């Protein structure tokens, strides 16, 4: 993924341009992930009236925690390859042509916005889907925005030291990463 985000990798030849590009990327990633969390929280709030009116949920007040726990275990088993669970994605939404078309800053904004949503690229782990379900079950707009915003900013910040080190050393990313261990 690091090589497709050209705005962050290509701009490391100039620290200020890289910093601006990386900041735009991080802010866009944070913004769209918070929007996703708020949307999921609002959806949960709307569905909450229906769910809480059912007599089953009155008898079992911690059913949401059980659902999250079981879903987390199921996706952990799926991550090990022992079970297949759905992982919805829109994998054609982050093309490399964005960097060529919009330059470093426009593409940093586009990549951050697309990757902050989460479903615009392949997600190799199931925790993302557990977080989405958690936002819906909480039914709280602010809580969903905070939870998914944390996900989005952490996803963005992982890329920053890797993109900086990649172009500073001008070595293949695998060699650079292993030499730092």
Coordinates of N, CA and C in Angstrom, one line a residue:
X1 N 0.8 -1.2 0.0 CA 0.0 0.0 0.0 C 0.9 1.3 0.0
X2 N 2.0 1.2 0.6 CA 2.9 2.4 0.7 C 3.3 3.0 -0.6
X3 N 3.5 2.1 -1.6 CA 3.9 2.6 -2.9 C 2.8 3.2 -3.7
X4 N 1.5 2.9 -3.4 CA 0.4 3.5 -4.1 C 0.0 4.8 -3.6
X5 N 0.4 5.2 -2.4 CA 0.1 6.5 -1.9 C 1.3 7.4 -2.3
X6 N 1.3 7.8 -3.5 CA 2.4 8.5 -4.1 C 2.7 9.8 -3.5
X7 N 1.6 10.5 -3.0 CA 1.8 11.8 -2.4 C 2.6 11.8 -1.2
X8 N 2.6 10.7 -0.4 CA 3.4 10.7 0.8 C 4.8 10.2 0.5
X9 N 4.9 9.2 -0.4 CA 6.2 8.6 -0.7 C 7.0 9.6 -1.6
X10 N 6.4 10.2 -2.6 CA 7.1 11.0 -3.5 C 7.5 12.4 -2.9
X11 N 6.8 12.9 -1.9 CA 7.1 14.2 -1.4 C 8.1 14.2 -0.3
X12 N 8.8 13.1 0.0 CA 9.7 13.0 1.1 C 11.0 13.7 0.7
X13 N 11.2 14.1 -0.5 CA 12.5 14.8 -0.9 C 12.6 16.2 -0.3
X14 N 11.4 16.7 0.1 CA 11.4 18.0 0.7 C 10.6 17.9 2.0
X15 N 11.2 18.2 3.2 CA 10.5 17.9 4.4 C 9.2 18.7 4.6
X16 N 9.2 19.9 4.2 CA 8.0 20.7 4.4 C 6.9 20.3 3.5
X17 N 7.2 19.9 2.3 CA 6.2 19.4 1.3 C 5.7 18.1 1.8
X18 N 6.6 17.2 2.4 CA 6.1 16.0 2.9 C 5.3 16.2 4.1
X19 N 5.7 17.1 5.0 CA 4.9 17.4 6.2 C 3.5 17.9 5.9
X20 N 3.4 18.8 4.9 CA 2.1 19.3 4.5 C 1.2 18.1 3.9
X21 N 1.8 17.4 3.0 CA 1.1 16.3 2.4 C 0.7 15.2 3.4
X22 N 1.6 14.9 4.3 CA 1.2 13.9 5.3 C 0.2 14.4 6.3
X23 N 0.2 15.7 6.6 CA -0.8 16.3 7.5 C -2.2 16.3 6.8
X24 N -2.2 16.7 5.5 CA -3.5 16.6 4.8 C -4.1 15.2 4.8
X25 N -3.2 14.2 4.5 CA -3.6 12.8 4.5 C -4.2 12.4 5.9
X26 N -3.5 12.8 6.9 CA -3.9 12.4 8.3 C -5.3 13.0 8.6
X27 N -5.4 14.3 8.4 CA -6.6 15.0 8.7 C -7.8 14.5 7.9
X28 N -7.6 14.2 6.6 CA -8.7 13.6 5.8 C -9.0 12.2 6.3
X29 N -8.0 11.4 6.6 CA -8.3 10.1 7.2 C -9.1 10.2 8.5
X30 N -8.7 11.1 9.4 CA -9.4 11.3 10.6 C -10.8 11.8 10.4
X31 N -11.0 12.7 9.5 CA -12.3 13.3 9.2 C -13.3 12.3 8.7
X32 N -12.9 11.5 7.7 CA -13.9 10.5 7.1 C -14.1 9.3 8.1
X33 N -13.1 9.0 8.8 CA -13.4 7.9 9.8 C -14.3 8.3 10.9
X34 N -14.2 9.6 11.3 CA -15.1 10.1 12.3 C -16.5 10.2 11.7
X35 N -16.6 10.6 10.5 CA -17.9 10.6 9.8 C -18.6 9.2 9.7
X36 N -17.7 8.2 9.4 CA -18.2 6.8 9.4 C -18.7 6.4 10.8
X37 N -18.0 6.7 11.8 CA -18.4 6.4 13.2 C -19.6 7.1 13.6
X38 N -19.8 8.4 13.3 CA -21.0 9.1 13.6 C -22.2 8.6 12.9
X39 N -22.0 8.2 11.6 CA -23.1 7.6 10.8 C -23.5 6.3 11.4
X40 N -22.5 5.4 11.8 CA -22.9 4.1 12.4 C -23.5 4.3 13.7
X41 N -23.1 5.3 14.5 CA -23.7 5.6 15.8 C -25.1 6.1 15.6
X42 N -25.4 6.9 14.6 CA -26.7 7.4 14.3 C -27.6 6.3 13.8
X43 N -27.1 5.4 13.0 CA -27.8 4.2 12.6 C -28.2 3.4 13.8
X44 N -27.3 3.2 14.7 CA -27.6 2.4 15.9 C -28.6 3.1 16.8
X45 N -28.6 4.4 16.8 CA -29.5 5.2 17.6 C -30.9 5.0 17.0
X46 N -31.0 5.1 15.7 CA -32.3 4.9 15.0 C -32.8 3.5 15.2
X47 N -32.0 2.5 15.1 CA -32.4 1.2 15.3 C -32.6 0.8 16.8
X48 N -32.0 1.6 17.7 CA -32.1 1.4 19.1 C -33.5 1.4 19.6
X49 N -34.3 2.2 19.1 CA -35.7 2.2 19.5 C -36.4 0.9 19.2
X50 N -36.1 0.4 18.1 CA -36.7 -0.9 17.7 C -36.1 -2.0 18.5
X51 N -34.8 -2.0 18.8 CA -34.2 -3.1 19.5 C -34.6 -3.1 21.0
X52 N -34.6 -1.9 21.6 CA -34.9 -1.9 23.0 C -36.3 -2.1 23.3
X53 N -37.2 -2.0 22.3 CA -38.6 -2.3 22.6 C -38.9 -3.8 22.6
X54 N -38.0 -4.6 22.0 CA -38.2 -6.0 22.0 C -38.0 -6.5 23.5
X55 N -38.8 -7.5 23.9 CA -38.8 -8.0 25.2 C -37.5 -8.8 25.5
X56 N -36.9 -9.4 24.5 CA -35.6 -10.2 24.6 C -34.5 -9.3 25.2
X57 N -34.4 -8.1 24.7 CA -33.3 -7.2 25.2 C -33.6 -6.7 26.6
X58 N -34.8 -6.6 27.0 CA -35.1 -6.2 28.4 C -34.7 -7.3 29.4
X59 N -34.9 -8.6 28.9 CA -34.5 -9.7 29.8 C -33.0 -9.9 29.8
X60 N -32.3 -9.5 28.8 CA -30.8 -9.7 28.7 C -30.1 -8.3 28.4
X61 N -29.9 -7.5 29.5 CA -29.4 -6.2 29.3 C -28.0 -6.1 28.7
X62 N -27.2 -7.2 28.8 CA -25.8 -7.2 28.3 C -25.7 -7.9 27.0
X63 N -26.7 -8.1 26.3 CA -26.7 -8.8 25.0 C -25.8 -8.1 24.0
X64 N -25.7 -6.8 24.0 CA -24.8 -6.1 23.1 C -23.3 -6.5 23.4
X65 N -22.9 -6.6 24.6 CA -21.6 -7.0 25.0 C -21.3 -8.4 24.5
X66 N -22.3 -9.3 24.7 CA -22.1 -10.6 24.2 C -22.0 -10.7 22.7
X67 N -22.7 -9.9 22.0 CA -22.6 -9.9 20.5 C -21.2 -9.4 20.1
X68 N -20.7 -8.4 20.7 CA -19.4 -7.8 20.4 C -18.3 -8.9 20.7
X69 N -18.4 -9.5 21.9 CA -17.5 -10.5 22.3 C -17.5 -11.7 21.3
X70 N -18.6 -12.2 21.0 CA -18.7 -13.3 20.0 C -18.2 -13.0 18.6
X71 N -18.6 -11.8 18.2 CA -18.1 -11.3 16.9 C -16.6 -11.1 16.9
X72 N -16.0 -10.6 18.0 CA -14.6 -10.5 18.1 C -13.9 -11.9 18.0
X73 N -14.4 -12.8 18.7 CA -13.9 -14.2 18.7 C -14.0 -14.8 17.3
X74 N -15.2 -14.6 16.7 CA -15.4 -15.1 15.3 C -14.4 -14.5 14.3
X75 N -14.2 -13.2 14.4 CA -13.3 -12.6 13.4 C -11.8 -13.0 13.7
X76 N -11.5 -13.2 15.0 CA -10.2 -13.7 15.3 C -9.9 -15.1 14.7
X77 N -10.9 -15.9 14.8 CA -10.8 -17.3 14.2 C -10.8 -17.1 12.7
X78 N -11.5 -16.2 12.1 CA -11.4 -15.9 10.7 C -10.1 -15.4 10.3
X79 N -9.5 -14.5 11.1 CA -8.1 -14.0 10.8 C -7.1 -15.1 10.8
X80 N -7.3 -16.2 11.5 CA -6.4 -17.3 11.5 C -6.6 -18.2 10.3
X81 N -7.7 -18.0 9.6 CA -8.0 -18.8 8.4 C -8.8 -20.0 8.7
X82 N -9.4 -20.1 9.8 CA -10.2 -21.3 10.2 C -11.7 -21.2 9.9
X83 N -12.1 -19.9 9.5 CA -13.5 -19.6 9.3 C -13.6 -18.5 8.3
X84 N -14.5 -18.6 7.4 CA -14.7 -17.4 6.4 C -15.9 -16.6 6.9
X85 N -15.6 -15.3 7.1 CA -16.6 -14.3 7.4 C -16.5 -13.2 6.4
X86 N -17.7 -12.5 6.2 CA -17.7 -11.5 5.2 C -16.9 -10.3 5.6
X87 N -16.2 -9.7 4.6 CA -15.4 -8.5 4.8 C -15.7 -7.5 3.7
X88 N -16.8 -6.8 3.8 CA -17.2 -5.9 2.6 C -16.2 -4.9 2.3
X89 N -15.8 -4.7 1.1 CA -14.8 -3.7 0.6 C -15.3 -3.2 -0.7
X90 N -14.8 -2.0 -1.1 CA -14.9 -1.4 -2.4 C -13.5 -1.2 -2.9
X91 N -12.9 -2.2 -3.4 CA -11.4 -2.2 -3.7 C -11.0 -1.4 -4.9
X92 N -11.9 -0.9 -5.7 CA -11.6 -0.1 -6.9 C -11.6 1.4 -6.6
X93 N -11.7 1.8 -5.3 CA -11.9 3.2 -5.0 C -10.6 4.0 -4.8
X94 N -9.4 3.3 -4.7 CA -8.2 4.0 -4.5 C -7.2 3.8 -5.6
X95 N -7.4 4.4 -6.7 CA -6.4 4.1 -7.8 C -5.2 5.0 -7.7
X96 N -4.1 4.5 -8.3 CA -2.8 5.2 -8.3 C -2.9 6.4 -9.2
X97 N -3.8 6.5 -10.1 CA -3.9 7.6 -11.0 C -4.3 8.9 -10.3
X98 N -4.8 8.8 -9.0 CA -5.1 10.0 -8.3 C -3.9 10.9 -8.1
X99 N -2.7 10.3 -7.8 CA -1.5 11.1 -7.6 C -1.1 11.8 -8.9
X100 N -1.2 11.1 -10.0 CA -0.9 11.7 -11.3 C -1.8 12.9 -11.6
X101 N -3.1 12.7 -11.4 CA -4.1 13.6 -11.8 C -4.2 14.8 -10.9
X102 N -4.1 14.7 -9.5 CA -4.3 15.7 -8.6 C -3.1 16.3 -7.9
X103 N -1.9 15.7 -8.2 CA -0.7 16.1 -7.6 C -0.6 15.7 -6.1
X104 N 0.4 16.1 -5.4 CA 0.7 15.6 -4.1 C -0.4 15.9 -3.1
X105 N -0.9 17.2 -3.1 CA -1.8 17.6 -2.0 C -3.2 17.1 -2.3
X106 N -3.7 17.2 -3.5 CA -5.0 16.7 -3.8 C -5.2 15.2 -3.6
X107 N -4.1 14.5 -4.0 CA -4.2 13.1 -3.8 C -4.0 12.7 -2.4
X108 N -3.3 13.4 -1.6 CA -3.2 13.1 -0.2 C -4.5 13.3 0.5
X109 N -5.3 14.3 0.1 CA -6.6 14.5 0.6 C -7.5 13.4 0.1
X110 N -7.5 13.0 -1.1 CA -8.3 11.9 -1.7 C -8.0 10.6 -1.0
X111 N -6.7 10.2 -0.9 CA -6.3 9.0 -0.3 C -6.7 8.9 1.2
X112 N -6.5 10.0 1.9 CA -6.9 10.1 3.3 C -8.3 9.9 3.5
X113 N -9.1 10.6 2.6 CA -10.6 10.5 2.7 C -11.0 9.1 2.4
X114 N -10.5 8.5 1.4 CA -10.9 7.1 1.0 C -10.5 6.1 2.0
X115 N -9.3 6.2 2.5 CA -8.8 5.2 3.4 C -9.3 5.3 4.8
X116 N -9.7 6.5 5.2 CA -10.3 6.8 6.5 C -11.6 6.1 6.7
X117 N -12.4 6.0 5.6 CA -13.7 5.3 5.6 C -13.5 3.8 6.0
X118 N -12.4 3.3 5.5 CA -12.1 1.9 5.9 C -12.5 0.8 4.8
X119 N -13.6 1.0 4.2 CA -14.0 -0.1 3.3 C -13.6 0.2 1.8
X120 N -12.7 1.2 1.6 CA -12.3 1.5 0.3 C -11.0 0.7 -0.1
X121 N -10.5 -0.1 0.8 CA -9.4 -0.9 0.5 C -9.5 -2.2 1.2
X122 N -8.7 -3.1 0.9 CA -8.7 -4.5 1.5 C -8.3 -4.3 3.0
X123 N -9.0 -4.9 3.9 CA -8.7 -4.8 5.3 C -8.4 -6.3 5.7
X124 N -7.1 -6.5 6.0 CA -6.7 -7.9 6.3 C -7.1 -8.4 7.7
X125 N -7.7 -7.6 8.5 CA -8.0 -8.1 9.9 C -9.5 -7.7 10.2
X126 N -10.1 -8.5 11.0 CA -11.5 -8.4 11.3 C -11.9 -7.4 12.4
X127 N -10.9 -6.8 13.1 CA -11.2 -5.9 14.1 C -12.0 -4.6 13.6
X128 N -11.7 -4.2 12.4 CA -12.5 -3.1 11.8 C -14.0 -3.3 11.9
X129 N -14.4 -4.5 11.5 CA -15.8 -4.9 11.4 C -16.4 -5.0 12.8
X130 N -15.6 -5.4 13.8 CA -16.0 -5.4 15.2 C -16.3 -4.0 15.7
X131 N -15.4 -3.1 15.3 CA -15.5 -1.7 15.7 C -16.8 -1.1 15.1
X132 N -17.0 -1.4 13.8 CA -18.2 -0.9 13.2 C -19.5 -1.4 13.9
X133 N -19.5 -2.6 14.2 CA -20.6 -3.2 14.9 C -20.8 -2.6 16.3
X134 N -19.7 -2.3 17.0 CA -19.7 -1.7 18.3 C -20.3 -0.3 18.2
X135 N -20.0 0.4 17.2 CA -20.6 1.8 17.0 C -22.1 1.7 16.8
X136 N -22.5 0.7 16.1 CA -24.0 0.6 15.8 C -24.7 0.2 17.1
X137 N -24.1 -0.8 17.9 CA -24.7 -1.2 19.1 C -24.7 -0.2 20.2
X138 N -23.7 0.7 20.2 CA -23.7 1.8 21.2 C -24.8 2.8 20.9
X139 N -25.1 3.0 19.6 CA -26.1 4.0 19.3 C -25.9 5.4 19.7
X140 N -24.6 5.8 19.7 CA -24.3 7.1 20.2 C -23.4 7.8 19.1
X141 N -23.8 8.9 18.6 CA -23.1 9.6 17.5 C -21.7 10.0 17.9
X142 N -21.6 10.6 19.1 CA -20.3 11.1 19.5 C -19.3 9.9 19.8
X143 N -19.9 8.9 20.5 CA -19.0 7.7 20.8 C -18.6 7.0 19.5
X144 N -19.4 6.9 18.5 CA -19.0 6.3 17.2 C -18.0 7.1 16.5
X145 N -18.1 8.5 16.6 CA -17.1 9.3 15.9 C -15.8 9.2 16.6
X146 N -15.8 9.2 18.0 CA -14.5 9.1 18.7 C -13.9 7.7 18.5
X147 N -14.6 6.6 18.5 CA -14.1 5.3 18.3 C -13.5 5.1 16.9
X148 N -14.2 5.5 15.9 CA -13.7 5.3 14.5 C -12.7 6.4 14.2
X149 N -12.8 7.5 14.8 CA -11.8 8.6 14.6 C -10.4 8.1 15.1
X150 N -10.4 7.4 16.3 CA -9.2 6.8 16.8 C -8.6 5.7 15.8
X151 N -9.5 4.9 15.2 CA -9.1 4.0 14.2 C -8.5 4.7 13.0
X152 N -9.1 5.7 12.5 CA -8.7 6.4 11.4 C -7.3 7.1 11.6
X153 N -7.1 7.8 12.7 CA -5.9 8.5 12.9 C -4.7 7.5 13.1
X154 N -5.0 6.4 13.8 CA -4.0 5.4 13.9 C -3.6 4.7 12.6
X155 N -4.6 4.5 11.8 CA -4.3 4.0 10.4 C -3.4 5.0 9.6
X156 N -3.7 6.2 9.8 CA -2.9 7.3 9.1 C -1.5 7.4 9.6
X157 N -1.4 7.4 10.9 CA -0.1 7.6 11.6 C 0.9 6.5 11.4
X158 N 0.4 5.3 11.1 CA 1.3 4.2 10.9 C 2.1 4.4 9.6
X159 N 1.5 5.1 8.6 CA 2.1 5.3 7.3 C 3.2 6.4 7.4
X160 N 3.1 7.3 8.3 CA 4.0 8.4 8.3 C 5.5 8.1 8.5
X161 N 5.9 7.3 9.5 CA 7.3 7.0 9.7 C 7.8 6.1 8.5
X162 N 7.0 5.3 8.0 CA 7.4 4.4 6.9 C 7.6 5.2 5.7
X163 N 6.7 6.1 5.4 CA 6.9 6.9 4.1 C 8.1 7.8 4.2
X164 N 8.4 8.4 5.4 CA 9.5 9.2 5.6 C 10.8 8.4 5.5
X165 N 10.9 7.3 6.1 CA 12.1 6.5 6.1 C 12.4 5.9 4.7
X166 N 11.3 5.6 4.0 CA 11.4 4.9 2.7 C 12.2 5.8 1.8
X167 N 11.8 7.1 1.7 CA 12.5 8.0 0.7 C 13.8 8.6 1.3
X168 N 13.9 8.6 2.5 CA 15.2 9.2 3.1 C 16.4 8.2 2.8
X169 N 16.1 6.9 2.9 CA 17.2 6.0 2.7 C 17.2 5.5 1.3
X170 N 16.2 5.7 0.5 CA 16.2 5.3 -0.9 C 16.4 3.8 -1.1
X171 N 16.0 3.0 -0.2 CA 16.1 1.5 -0.3 C 14.7 0.9 -0.4
X172 N 14.7 -0.3 -0.8 CA 13.3 -1.0 -0.9 C 12.7 -1.0 0.5
X173 N 11.4 -0.8 0.6 CA 10.7 -0.7 1.9 C 11.0 -1.9 2.8
X174 N 11.1 -3.1 2.3 CA 11.4 -4.3 3.1 C 12.7 -4.2 3.8
X175 N 13.7 -3.8 3.0 CA 15.1 -3.7 3.6 C 15.1 -2.5 4.6
X176 N 14.5 -1.4 4.3 CA 14.5 -0.3 5.2 C 13.9 -0.7 6.6
X177 N 12.7 -1.4 6.5 CA 12.0 -1.7 7.7 C 12.7 -2.7 8.5
X178 N 13.4 -3.7 7.9 CA 14.1 -4.7 8.6 C 15.4 -4.2 9.2
X179 N 16.0 -3.2 8.6 CA 17.2 -2.7 9.1 C 17.0 -1.8 10.3
X180 N 15.8 -1.4 10.6 CA 15.5 -0.6 11.7 C 15.1 -1.4 13.0
X181 N 15.0 -2.7 12.8 CA 14.5 -3.6 13.9 C 15.7 -3.9 14.9

